[in-house]
Coordinates of N, CA, C and O in Angstrom, one line a residue:
P1 N 13.5 1.0 10.0 CA 14.0 2.3 9.4 C 14.9 2.3 8.5 O 16.2 1.7 8.9
G2 N 15.6 2.9 7.6 CA 16.2 2.9 6.5 C 16.8 1.6 5.6 O 17.5 1.5 4.8
V3 N 16.1 0.6 5.9 CA 16.1 -0.7 4.8 C 15.5 0.0 3.5 O 14.7 0.3 3.1
E4 N 16.4 -0.8 2.4 CA 15.8 -0.5 1.1 C 15.2 -1.8 0.4 O 16.1 -2.7 0.7
V5 N 14.2 -1.3 -0.3 CA 13.6 -2.6 -0.8 C 13.2 -2.4 -2.2 O 12.8 -0.9 -2.8
T6 N 12.8 -3.0 -3.0 CA 12.8 -2.8 -4.3 C 11.7 -3.7 -5.0 O 11.2 -4.7 -4.6
V7 N 10.4 -2.7 -5.2 CA 9.1 -3.4 -5.5 C 8.5 -2.9 -7.0 O 8.8 -1.4 -7.5
G8 N 8.5 -3.5 -7.9 CA 8.0 -3.6 -9.6 C 9.7 -2.7 -9.7 O 10.8 -3.4 -9.4
A9 N 9.4 -1.6 -10.7 CA 10.8 -0.8 -10.9 C 11.1 0.3 -9.8 O 12.1 0.9 -10.2
F10 N 10.8 0.1 -8.9 CA 11.0 1.2 -7.8 C 11.7 0.7 -6.4 O 11.5 -0.4 -6.0
R11 N 12.6 1.8 -6.3 CA 13.5 1.3 -4.9 C 13.1 2.2 -4.1 O 12.8 3.2 -4.0
L12 N 12.5 2.0 -2.8 CA 12.1 2.1 -1.8 C 13.0 2.4 -0.3 O 13.6 1.2 -0.2
R13 N 13.0 3.3 0.3 CA 13.7 3.3 1.4 C 12.5 3.8 2.8 O 12.3 4.9 2.7
C14 N 13.0 2.5 3.7 CA 12.0 2.7 4.6 C 12.2 4.1 5.7 O 13.2 3.8 6.1
R15 N 10.8 4.1 6.1 CA 11.4 5.3 6.9 C 10.6 5.4 8.4 O 11.8 4.9 9.4
D16 N 9.5 4.9 8.6 CA 9.1 4.8 9.8 C 7.9 3.7 9.7 O 7.2 4.1 8.2
V17 N 7.1 3.1 10.6 CA 5.8 2.7 10.7 C 5.0 3.4 10.8 O 4.5 4.1 11.8
L18 N 3.8 2.9 9.7 CA 2.6 3.7 9.5 C 1.7 2.9 10.5 O 0.6 3.0 11.2
G19 N 1.9 1.9 10.5 CA 0.8 0.8 11.2 C 1.0 -1.0 10.7 O 2.4 -1.1 10.2
S20 N 0.4 -1.6 12.1 CA 0.9 -3.1 11.7 C 0.0 -4.1 12.6 O -0.8 -3.5 12.9
G21 N 0.3 -5.3 11.6 CA -1.5 -6.1 12.2 C -0.6 -7.4 12.7 O 1.0 -7.6 12.9
S22 N -1.3 -8.5 12.7 CA -0.7 -10.0 12.9 C 0.3 -10.5 11.7 O 1.1 -10.9 12.4
Y23 N 0.3 -10.3 10.4 CA 1.0 -10.6 9.5 C 1.6 -9.5 8.7 O 2.3 -9.7 7.6
S24 N 1.4 -8.3 9.0 CA 1.7 -7.4 8.0 C 1.9 -5.8 8.6 O 2.0 -6.1 9.8
V25 N 3.1 -5.3 8.0 CA 3.7 -4.1 8.7 C 3.2 -2.9 7.4 O 3.6 -3.6 6.4
V26 N 3.2 -1.5 8.1 CA 2.8 -0.6 6.5 C 4.0 0.8 7.0 O 3.5 1.3 8.2
W27 N 4.8 0.7 6.2 CA 6.0 1.8 6.2 C 5.6 3.0 5.4 O 5.0 3.0 4.3
R28 N 5.9 4.0 5.9 CA 6.1 5.0 5.5 C 7.6 5.2 4.6 O 8.8 4.9 5.2
A29 N 7.4 5.2 3.3 CA 8.7 5.0 2.7 C 9.2 6.2 1.5 O 7.9 6.7 0.4
D30 N 10.3 6.7 1.1 CA 10.8 7.1 0.0 C 11.0 6.6 -1.0 O 11.3 5.6 -1.0
V31 N 10.5 7.1 -1.9 CA 11.1 6.6 -3.5 C 12.2 6.8 -4.0 O 12.4 8.3 -3.9
A32 N 13.3 6.3 -4.2 CA 14.6 6.6 -4.1 C 14.9 6.6 -5.8 O 14.1 5.7 -6.7
P33 N 15.6 7.8 -5.9 CA 16.2 7.9 -7.3 C 16.6 6.7 -8.2 O 17.5 5.9 -7.4
A34 N 15.9 6.3 -8.9 CA 16.9 4.9 -9.7 C 16.6 5.4 -11.4 O 15.6 6.1 -12.0
D35 N 17.3 4.7 -12.3 CA 17.3 4.6 -13.2 C 16.1 3.7 -13.9 O 16.3 2.4 -13.9
A36 N 14.9 4.4 -14.4 CA 13.9 3.4 -14.7 C 14.1 3.3 -16.0 O 14.8 3.8 -16.9
P37 N 13.7 1.9 -16.1 CA 13.5 1.2 -17.5 C 12.7 2.1 -18.3 O 11.8 2.8 -18.0
E38 N 12.9 1.8 -19.3 CA 12.5 2.4 -20.6 C 11.1 2.4 -20.8 O 10.7 1.4 -20.7
G39 N 10.2 3.4 -20.9 CA 9.0 3.1 -21.0 C 8.1 3.7 -19.7 O 7.0 4.2 -19.3
E40 N 9.5 3.4 -18.3 CA 8.9 3.3 -16.6 C 9.4 4.8 -16.3 O 8.8 5.1 -15.4
D41 N 9.7 5.8 -17.2 CA 10.5 6.9 -16.3 C 9.3 7.9 -16.2 O 9.0 8.6 -15.2
A42 N 8.1 7.8 -17.5 CA 6.9 8.4 -17.0 C 6.3 8.2 -15.8 O 5.6 8.8 -15.1
L43 N 6.0 6.7 -15.7 CA 5.3 6.4 -14.5 C 6.2 6.7 -13.3 O 5.6 7.3 -12.0
R44 N 7.1 6.5 -13.1 CA 8.2 7.5 -11.5 C 7.9 8.8 -11.8 O 7.9 9.4 -10.7
R45 N 7.7 9.9 -12.7 CA 7.6 11.2 -12.8 C 6.2 11.6 -12.0 O 6.0 12.4 -11.3
Q46 N 5.2 10.5 -12.1 CA 3.7 10.9 -11.9 C 3.8 10.5 -10.3 O 2.8 9.9 -9.6
C47 N 4.9 9.4 -9.8 CA 4.8 8.8 -8.2 C 4.9 10.0 -7.3 O 5.8 10.7 -7.8
P48 N 4.6 9.7 -6.4 CA 5.0 10.8 -5.2 C 5.9 10.5 -4.8 O 6.9 9.1 -4.6
D49 N 6.7 11.2 -4.0 CA 7.8 10.7 -3.2 C 8.1 10.0 -2.5 O 8.8 9.3 -1.9
T50 N 6.9 9.9 -1.7 CA 6.8 9.4 -0.1 C 5.7 8.2 -0.4 O 4.6 8.7 -0.9
V51 N 5.6 6.9 -0.1 CA 4.3 6.3 -0.7 C 4.4 5.5 1.1 O 5.1 5.4 1.8
A52 N 3.3 4.5 1.1 CA 3.0 3.8 2.1 C 3.6 2.3 1.3 O 3.2 1.7 0.2
L53 N 4.5 1.5 2.0 CA 4.9 0.2 1.7 C 4.3 -0.8 2.7 O 4.4 -0.8 3.5
K54 N 3.3 -1.5 2.2 CA 2.7 -2.7 2.8 C 3.5 -4.0 2.7 O 3.8 -4.7 1.7
D55 N 4.0 -4.4 3.5 CA 4.9 -5.8 3.6 C 3.9 -6.8 4.2 O 3.9 -6.8 5.7
V56 N 3.2 -8.0 3.9 CA 2.6 -8.9 4.2 C 3.3 -10.3 4.1 O 4.0 -10.5 2.9
F57 N 3.5 -10.8 5.1 CA 4.1 -12.4 4.9 C 2.7 -13.2 4.8 O 2.1 -13.5 5.8
C58 N 2.9 -14.2 3.9 CA 1.6 -14.8 3.6 C 2.6 -16.6 3.8 O 3.5 -16.8 3.2
R59 N 1.9 -17.2 5.1 CA 2.4 -18.3 5.2 C 2.0 -19.5 4.2 O 2.3 -20.5 4.4
S60 N 0.7 -19.3 3.8 CA -0.3 -20.5 3.4 C -0.5 -19.9 2.2 O -0.4 -18.7 1.5
H61 N -1.0 -21.1 0.7 CA -1.4 -20.5 -0.3 C -2.6 -19.7 -0.4 O -3.0 -18.7 -1.3
A62 N -3.2 -19.8 0.6 CA -4.8 -19.1 1.4 C -4.7 -17.7 1.0 O -5.2 -16.9 0.8
A63 N -3.6 -17.6 2.1 CA -2.9 -16.0 2.7 C -2.4 -15.3 1.5 O -2.8 -14.1 1.2
L64 N -1.9 -16.2 0.7 CA -1.3 -15.8 -0.7 C -2.2 -15.1 -1.7 O -2.2 -14.2 -2.2
T65 N -3.4 -16.0 -1.6 CA -4.4 -15.7 -2.9 C -5.3 -14.4 -2.0 O -5.9 -13.8 -2.9
Q66 N -5.5 -14.9 -0.5 CA -6.3 -13.4 -0.2 C -5.3 -12.2 -0.5 O -6.0 -11.1 -0.7
T67 N -4.2 -12.0 -0.3 CA -3.4 -11.0 -0.2 C -3.3 -10.5 -1.6 O -3.3 -9.1 -2.0
L68 N -3.1 -11.4 -2.6 CA -2.7 -10.8 -4.0 C -4.2 -10.6 -4.6 O -4.7 -9.5 -5.5
F69 N -5.7 -11.0 -3.9 CA -6.9 -10.4 -4.4 C -7.2 -9.3 -4.1 O -7.7 -8.0 -4.5
E70 N -6.8 -8.5 -3.0 CA -6.5 -7.2 -2.3 C -5.6 -6.3 -3.4 O -5.8 -5.3 -3.5
V71 N -4.7 -7.0 -3.7 CA -3.6 -6.2 -4.5 C -4.5 -6.1 -5.8 O -4.5 -4.9 -6.3
N72 N -4.9 -7.2 -6.6 CA -5.9 -6.8 -7.7 C -6.7 -6.2 -7.9 O -7.1 -5.7 -8.7
L73 N -7.5 -6.1 -6.8 CA -8.7 -5.4 -6.7 C -8.4 -3.8 -6.8 O -9.1 -2.9 -7.3
L74 N -7.5 -3.4 -6.3 CA -6.7 -1.6 -5.8 C -6.4 -1.4 -7.7 O -6.6 -0.4 -8.0
V75 N -5.8 -2.2 -8.1 CA -5.4 -2.2 -9.2 C -6.2 -2.3 -10.7 O -6.5 -1.2 -11.2
E76 N -7.4 -3.2 -10.3 CA -8.7 -2.9 -11.4 C -9.4 -1.9 -11.0 O -9.8 -1.1 -11.8
V77 N -9.3 -1.4 -10.1 CA -10.1 0.2 -9.6 C -9.6 1.1 -10.3 O -9.9 2.1 -10.9
E78 N -8.1 1.3 -10.4 CA -7.2 2.0 -11.0 C -7.2 2.1 -12.7 O -7.6 3.0 -13.2
V79 N -7.3 1.0 -13.2 CA -7.8 0.4 -14.4 C -8.9 1.1 -14.6 O -9.4 1.9 -15.7
Q80 N -10.2 1.0 -14.0 CA -11.5 1.5 -14.4 C -11.5 3.2 -14.2 O -12.4 3.6 -14.9
Q81 N -10.6 4.0 -13.3 CA -10.5 5.0 -13.5 C -10.0 5.2 -14.6 O -10.2 6.6 -15.1
L82 N -8.9 5.0 -14.7 CA -8.3 5.3 -16.0 C -9.2 5.1 -17.3 O -8.8 6.1 -18.2
R83 N -9.7 4.2 -17.5 CA -10.5 4.0 -18.7 C -11.8 5.3 -18.5 O -11.9 5.5 -19.5
R84 N -12.5 5.5 -17.7 CA -13.4 6.4 -17.2 C -12.6 7.9 -17.9 O -13.4 8.6 -18.7
A85 N -11.6 7.8 -17.7 CA -10.9 9.1 -17.9 C -10.5 9.6 -19.5 O -10.7 10.4 -19.8
D86 N -10.0 7.9 -20.0 CA -10.0 8.2 -21.5 C -11.1 8.2 -22.3 O -11.5 8.8 -23.4
Q87 N -12.2 7.8 -21.7 CA -13.9 8.1 -22.0 C -14.1 9.2 -21.6 O -15.5 9.9 -22.3
A88 N -13.3 10.4 -21.6 CA -13.7 12.0 -21.2 C -14.6 11.8 -20.1 O -15.5 13.1 -19.9
L89 N -14.9 11.3 -19.2 CA -15.8 11.0 -17.7 C -14.9 11.3 -16.7 O -13.8 11.3 -16.7
Q90 N -16.0 12.0 -15.8 CA -14.7 12.4 -14.6 C -14.6 11.3 -13.8 O -15.2 10.3 -13.5
P91 N -13.2 11.1 -13.3 CA -12.6 9.6 -12.6 C -13.1 9.8 -11.4 O -13.4 11.1 -10.8
I92 N -13.1 8.6 -10.7 CA -14.0 8.7 -9.2 C -12.4 9.3 -8.4 O -11.3 8.5 -8.4
A93 N -12.9 10.4 -7.8 CA -11.3 10.7 -6.7 C -12.1 10.0 -5.4 O -13.1 10.0 -4.9
S94 N -10.9 9.4 -5.0 CA -11.2 8.7 -3.9 C -10.0 9.0 -2.7 O -8.8 8.7 -3.1
N95 N -10.7 9.5 -1.2 CA -9.1 9.8 -0.6 C -9.5 8.4 0.4 O -8.9 8.7 1.9
R96 N -10.7 7.3 0.5 CA -10.6 6.3 1.0 C -9.9 4.8 0.6 O -9.9 4.2 1.1
L97 N -9.4 5.0 -0.5 CA -8.8 4.0 -1.0 C -7.6 4.3 -1.8 O -7.4 5.0 -2.6
P98 N -6.6 3.8 -1.5 CA -5.4 4.2 -1.9 C -5.0 3.4 -3.5 O -5.6 2.7 -4.1
R99 N -4.3 4.1 -3.8 CA -3.7 3.4 -5.3 C -2.4 2.8 -5.0 O -1.7 3.1 -4.6
C100 N -2.7 1.5 -5.8 CA -1.5 0.9 -5.9 C -0.8 0.9 -7.0 O -1.2 0.8 -8.1
L101 N 0.9 1.8 -6.8 CA 1.4 2.2 -7.9 C 2.4 1.1 -8.2 O 2.8 0.9 -9.4
A102 N 2.6 0.0 -7.4 CA 3.5 -1.5 -7.5 C 3.0 -2.3 -6.9 O 3.0 -2.4 -5.7
H103 N 3.8 -3.6 -7.1 CA 3.9 -4.8 -6.6 C 4.7 -6.2 -6.5 O 5.0 -5.6 -7.8
S104 N 5.1 -6.8 -5.8 CA 6.0 -7.4 -5.9 C 5.6 -9.1 -4.9 O 5.3 -8.8 -3.8
V105 N 6.3 -10.1 -5.2 CA 5.6 -11.4 -4.8 C 7.0 -11.6 -4.8 O 7.7 -12.1 -5.7
E106 N 7.7 -12.1 -3.0 CA 9.1 -12.8 -3.4 C 8.5 -14.2 -2.5 O 8.6 -14.2 -1.3
P107 N 8.9 -15.2 -2.9 CA 9.1 -16.6 -2.1 C 10.4 -16.6 -1.3 O 11.4 -15.7 -1.5
C108 N 10.3 -17.3 0.1 CA 11.3 -17.2 0.9 C 10.8 -19.0 1.4 O 9.6 -19.5 1.2
S109 N 11.4 -19.5 2.4 CA 11.6 -21.0 3.0 C 10.2 -21.1 3.5 O 10.0 -22.1 3.4
E110 N 9.7 -19.9 3.8 CA 8.3 -20.2 5.1 C 6.9 -19.7 4.1 O 6.3 -19.6 5.1
G111 N 7.0 -19.2 3.0 CA 6.1 -18.3 2.7 C 6.3 -17.8 1.5 O 7.3 -17.6 0.7
W112 N 5.6 -16.3 1.3 CA 6.1 -15.2 0.5 C 5.7 -14.2 1.0 O 4.8 -13.7 1.8
W113 N 6.6 -13.0 0.5 CA 6.3 -11.5 1.1 C 5.8 -10.8 -0.4 O 6.2 -11.2 -1.4
V114 N 4.3 -10.2 0.4 CA 3.8 -9.5 -0.8 C 3.8 -7.8 -0.4 O 3.3 -8.1 0.7
R115 N 4.6 -7.3 -1.1 CA 5.0 -6.1 -1.0 C 4.4 -5.0 -2.0 O 4.0 -5.3 -3.4
S116 N 3.4 -4.2 -1.3 CA 2.5 -3.0 -2.3 C 2.7 -2.0 -2.1 O 2.8 -1.4 -0.7
M117 N 3.1 -1.1 -3.1 CA 3.3 0.4 -2.8 C 2.5 1.0 -3.2 O 1.8 1.1 -4.3
L118 N 1.6 2.2 -2.1 CA 0.3 2.5 -2.1 C 0.9 3.9 -2.0 O 2.0 4.4 -1.1
T119 N -0.4 4.8 -2.2 CA -0.4 5.9 -2.2 C -0.7 6.0 -0.4 O -1.5 5.2 0.0
I120 N -0.5 7.4 0.1 CA -0.8 7.2 1.5 C -1.9 8.2 1.8 O -2.3 9.4 1.1
L121 N -2.9 7.5 2.5 CA -4.3 8.1 2.7 C -4.1 8.9 4.2 O -3.5 8.8 5.0
P122 N -4.9 10.5 3.8 CA -4.8 10.9 5.3 C -5.6 10.3 6.2 O -6.5 9.4 5.9
G123 N -5.1 10.5 7.6 CA -6.3 10.1 8.5 C -5.1 9.5 9.2 O -4.0 9.4 9.4
E124 N -5.9 8.5 10.2 CA -5.2 7.8 11.5 C -5.1 6.3 11.6 O -6.3 5.8 10.9
Q125 N -4.5 5.5 12.1 CA -4.6 4.3 12.0 C -6.0 3.5 12.4 O -6.2 4.1 13.6
L126 N -6.6 2.5 12.0 CA -7.9 2.1 12.6 C -7.6 1.7 13.8 O -8.8 2.2 14.9
D127 N -6.5 1.1 14.5 CA -6.0 0.7 15.9 C -6.2 1.7 16.7 O -6.5 1.6 17.6
Q128 N -5.6 2.8 16.0 CA -5.4 3.9 17.3 C -6.8 4.9 17.2 O -7.4 5.0 18.6
W129 N -7.5 4.5 16.2 CA -9.0 5.1 16.4 C -10.0 4.3 17.3 O -10.6 5.0 18.4
L130 N -9.9 3.1 17.1 CA -10.6 2.1 18.0 C -10.3 2.2 19.1 O -11.2 2.2 20.5
H131 N -8.7 2.3 19.6 CA -8.1 2.9 21.1 C -9.0 4.2 21.9 O -9.3 3.9 22.5
R132 N -8.7 5.1 20.9 CA -9.2 6.6 21.6 C -10.6 6.2 21.9 O -11.3 6.8 23.2
E133 N -11.5 5.6 20.8 CA -12.9 5.6 20.9 C -13.4 4.6 22.5 O -14.0 4.8 22.8
S134 N -12.5 3.7 22.3 CA -13.0 2.9 23.5 C -12.7 3.7 24.9 O -13.2 3.7 25.8
E135 N -11.8 4.6 25.1 CA -11.0 5.1 26.2 C -12.2 6.3 26.4 O -12.3 6.3 27.5
A136 N -12.7 6.8 25.3 CA -13.8 7.8 25.3 C -15.0 6.9 25.9 O -15.9 7.9 26.9
A137 N -15.5 5.7 25.5 CA -16.4 5.0 26.0 C -16.3 5.1 27.4 O -17.1 4.7 28.0
A138 N -15.2 4.3 27.9 CA -14.9 4.0 29.5 C -15.3 5.5 30.1 O -15.4 5.3 31.3
A139 N -14.5 6.3 30.1 CA -14.6 7.7 30.5 C -16.1 7.8 30.8 O -16.6 8.5 31.9
E140 N -16.9 7.8 29.8 CA -18.1 8.2 29.9 C -18.9 7.6 30.4 O -19.4 7.8 31.4
A141 N -18.4 6.1 30.7 CA -19.1 5.4 31.7 C -19.0 5.6 32.9 O -20.0 5.1 34.1
T142 N -18.0 6.1 33.6 CA -17.9 6.2 34.8 C -17.8 7.4 35.0 O -18.1 7.9 35.9
A143 N -18.4 8.3 34.2 CA -18.8 9.7 34.5 C -20.3 10.0 34.9 O -21.0 9.3 35.1

């Protein structure tokens, strides 16, 4: 918490952990006010004040490729939605898929850090849901 990172043209301040896995952490982060480069000030105005920062550490080229595939898939969904809006079609609204607002890849001595700035979706973490469901199933089995 409190750590600041830069993702694309955005400065983010980490607040708390939304979730974590073997190689990644997802933070709730505040978008810090910054002097946006020319042309990106409109992007900053459209950005929410609070986002999810997905921080993935990739130790191999295969892991980097997989992580970038996921990022690029989110970006492509966004591009397709914008194209539909430009064609006066109803864009597909999704509360199941986050928007990727920016991402960066930073090499380090043992691999790469891939950071993605995403919209926050309502709901709960998968591991919390699974834990709750397994407890409910165990309680039902003993009843």
